[in-house]
XYZ file of C-alpha atoms in Angstrom:
203
model
C 80.065 114.336 86.376
C 78.277 117.096 84.123
C 81.344 117.178 82.398
C 80.799 113.352 81.123
C 78.255 113.790 79.612
C 77.833 114.296 75.638
C 76.204 117.766 74.792
C 74.908 117.062 71.496
C 73.123 113.635 72.196
C 73.126 113.439 75.995
C 74.581 109.821 76.869
C 77.249 109.206 79.773
C 78.525 106.019 77.614
C 81.826 108.901 76.649
C 85.687 107.649 76.939
C 88.457 109.604 77.469
C 90.411 109.441 74.288
C 93.282 112.584 75.416
C 94.156 113.691 78.761
C 96.826 117.025 78.904
C 97.030 118.160 82.194
C 92.826 119.272 82.599
C 92.451 119.242 78.818
C 90.516 116.145 78.035
C 89.492 115.345 75.164
C 86.268 112.656 75.033
C 84.402 110.464 72.571
C 80.500 109.555 72.854
C 80.372 106.086 72.272
C 76.371 106.515 70.930
C 76.474 109.168 68.443
C 80.192 109.747 67.904
C 80.773 112.964 68.671
C 84.502 114.566 70.104
C 84.745 117.332 72.207
C 87.460 118.434 74.622
C 86.802 120.103 78.111
C 88.760 121.584 81.180
C 88.159 120.250 84.381
C 87.784 122.189 87.424
C 90.968 122.877 88.924
C 91.306 120.360 91.953
C 90.800 121.341 95.516
C 92.238 119.659 98.706
C 89.384 119.065 101.337
C 90.336 117.572 104.639
C 88.516 114.776 105.581
C 87.962 112.505 108.846
C 87.832 109.089 108.578
C 86.297 106.793 111.398
C 87.276 103.278 111.467
C 84.896 102.564 114.284
C 86.487 104.034 117.440
C 89.325 105.458 115.088
C 89.518 108.702 113.286
C 92.333 109.520 111.186
C 92.754 113.091 109.439
C 93.717 113.105 105.841
C 92.633 115.212 103.043
C 90.726 113.925 99.308
C 91.490 116.186 95.959
C 88.077 117.082 94.312
C 87.260 118.878 91.017
C 86.192 122.801 92.165
C 82.408 123.375 92.048
C 81.350 119.670 92.262
C 78.381 119.225 94.587
C 79.363 116.343 97.272
C 76.421 114.962 99.597
C 76.389 112.837 102.425
C 76.583 109.087 100.865
C 78.489 109.752 98.236
C 81.584 107.562 97.933
C 85.295 109.358 97.503
C 88.696 107.910 97.192
C 91.757 109.038 98.642
C 95.653 107.518 97.852
C 95.176 104.187 100.202
C 91.409 103.671 101.079
C 88.049 104.350 99.429
C 85.601 106.404 101.685
C 81.694 106.644 102.094
C 81.148 110.577 103.434
C 78.460 110.634 106.611
C 79.124 114.597 107.320
C 79.897 117.802 105.497
C 80.920 120.927 107.900
C 80.888 124.174 106.701
C 82.341 127.365 107.871
C 81.135 127.958 111.444
C 80.534 124.728 111.766
C 77.425 123.872 110.040
C 76.606 120.588 108.750
C 74.388 120.036 106.303
C 73.746 117.541 103.581
C 75.066 118.587 100.920
C 77.798 121.345 99.423
C 79.962 122.321 96.832
C 83.571 121.858 97.552
C 84.578 125.357 97.551
C 82.208 125.971 100.242
C 83.440 122.785 102.902
C 85.354 123.234 106.009
C 85.975 119.432 106.641
C 84.151 116.088 105.099
C 83.712 113.270 107.609
C 83.495 109.322 106.377
C 83.331 105.987 107.050
C 86.522 103.512 105.507
C 84.946 100.690 103.259
C 88.141 98.893 103.738
C 87.599 98.612 107.606
C 85.433 95.692 108.199
C 82.023 96.504 109.619
C 81.464 96.268 113.624
C 78.036 95.371 114.236
C 76.137 94.228 117.853
C 74.944 90.951 118.330
C 72.626 90.351 121.330
C 71.869 87.010 122.342
C 68.581 86.777 124.620
C 69.671 83.493 127.393
C 67.195 82.367 129.484
C 66.344 83.928 132.937
C 65.790 87.593 131.253
C 69.382 88.143 130.760
C 70.771 89.453 127.567
C 74.579 88.249 126.289
C 76.499 91.376 124.141
C 79.124 91.081 121.636
C 80.527 93.494 118.895
C 81.496 91.312 115.984
C 83.206 92.695 113.025
C 82.280 91.060 109.885
C 83.120 91.722 106.101
C 80.938 94.765 104.594
C 79.477 92.477 101.950
C 78.362 89.424 104.092
C 74.443 88.847 104.519
C 72.743 88.201 107.386
C 69.066 86.182 107.040
C 66.251 86.201 109.715
C 66.358 82.684 111.019
C 69.931 81.475 110.262
C 71.683 80.389 113.000
C 75.254 81.515 114.102
C 77.748 81.606 116.920
C 79.660 83.976 118.500
C 81.964 83.740 122.011
C 80.778 80.045 122.213
C 76.835 80.631 122.016
C 74.790 79.147 119.822
C 71.830 81.748 118.542
C 68.972 82.122 115.746
C 68.239 85.788 114.319
C 65.050 87.237 114.557
C 65.481 90.645 113.902
C 68.335 92.680 112.044
C 68.555 96.225 112.866
C 69.656 98.251 109.975
C 70.477 101.855 109.674
C 66.850 102.001 107.953
C 64.600 99.774 110.020
C 64.082 96.953 112.224
C 63.588 93.389 109.546
C 61.698 90.537 111.372
C 62.534 88.883 108.468
C 64.538 89.073 104.978
C 68.356 89.681 104.959
C 70.472 92.741 104.882
C 74.227 93.463 104.372
C 76.607 94.084 107.038
C 77.263 97.307 105.325
C 74.198 98.531 106.270
C 73.417 96.748 109.590
C 73.421 97.932 113.286
C 72.822 94.958 115.038
C 71.557 91.730 115.104
C 69.652 90.119 118.184
C 68.288 86.589 119.141
C 67.444 83.860 121.088
C 69.782 81.210 122.537
C 69.849 77.869 120.966
C 71.629 75.067 123.525
C 73.009 72.674 121.330
C 72.374 74.056 117.884
C 74.595 73.437 115.027
C 75.796 77.486 114.084
C 75.728 78.234 109.836
C 79.340 80.482 110.924
C 80.831 81.674 113.648
C 81.391 85.361 114.064
C 84.544 86.890 115.298
C 84.217 89.039 118.326
C 85.719 92.843 117.783
C 89.048 93.323 119.678
C 89.515 97.196 118.850
C 90.821 98.741 116.626
C 93.608 97.101 114.601
C 95.880 97.827 111.084
C 95.359 95.248 110.023
C 91.828 94.595 110.095
C 91.810 97.296 107.406
């Protein structure tokens, strides 16, 4: 945030040494400069949080005049949310906006497990597909052997939100689907849990 950048040397290595309401005294750890800022009055913005197939209405307090963009992470009272959509008056969708202009924010809960699709190619040209839930920081590697629903398969492709991977690895948080051929009697590196629909216990 621009309020936490030293006006003397431009460093953002800054610590808060006193808070009184919206009056904050700051000290720069680079040059030792001390200064005071008045933080903008927070604005309560409606926020719709997605937990896979379920959505929940809540709100988030953000500083007035702050720019928010798709991909930013905001904190609510009980969740951490990545912004996926910004709606202005007139139902206009934009990639970025200043808090005072925003009608509604849309986001994805980062505390809820990631749900991805696992497609397993069987002999005879059929495909067995599952939805699985995994921790968001779990890594998947092309070439590893996994098991889901009693089927063992080798990961041949990983589809992320941006591209298709034929080699390498990716974290579950950015994965949409994993695909590969069934390998009967192979030993799986790990077993994936089938996603059976929204539950509060998952998040």
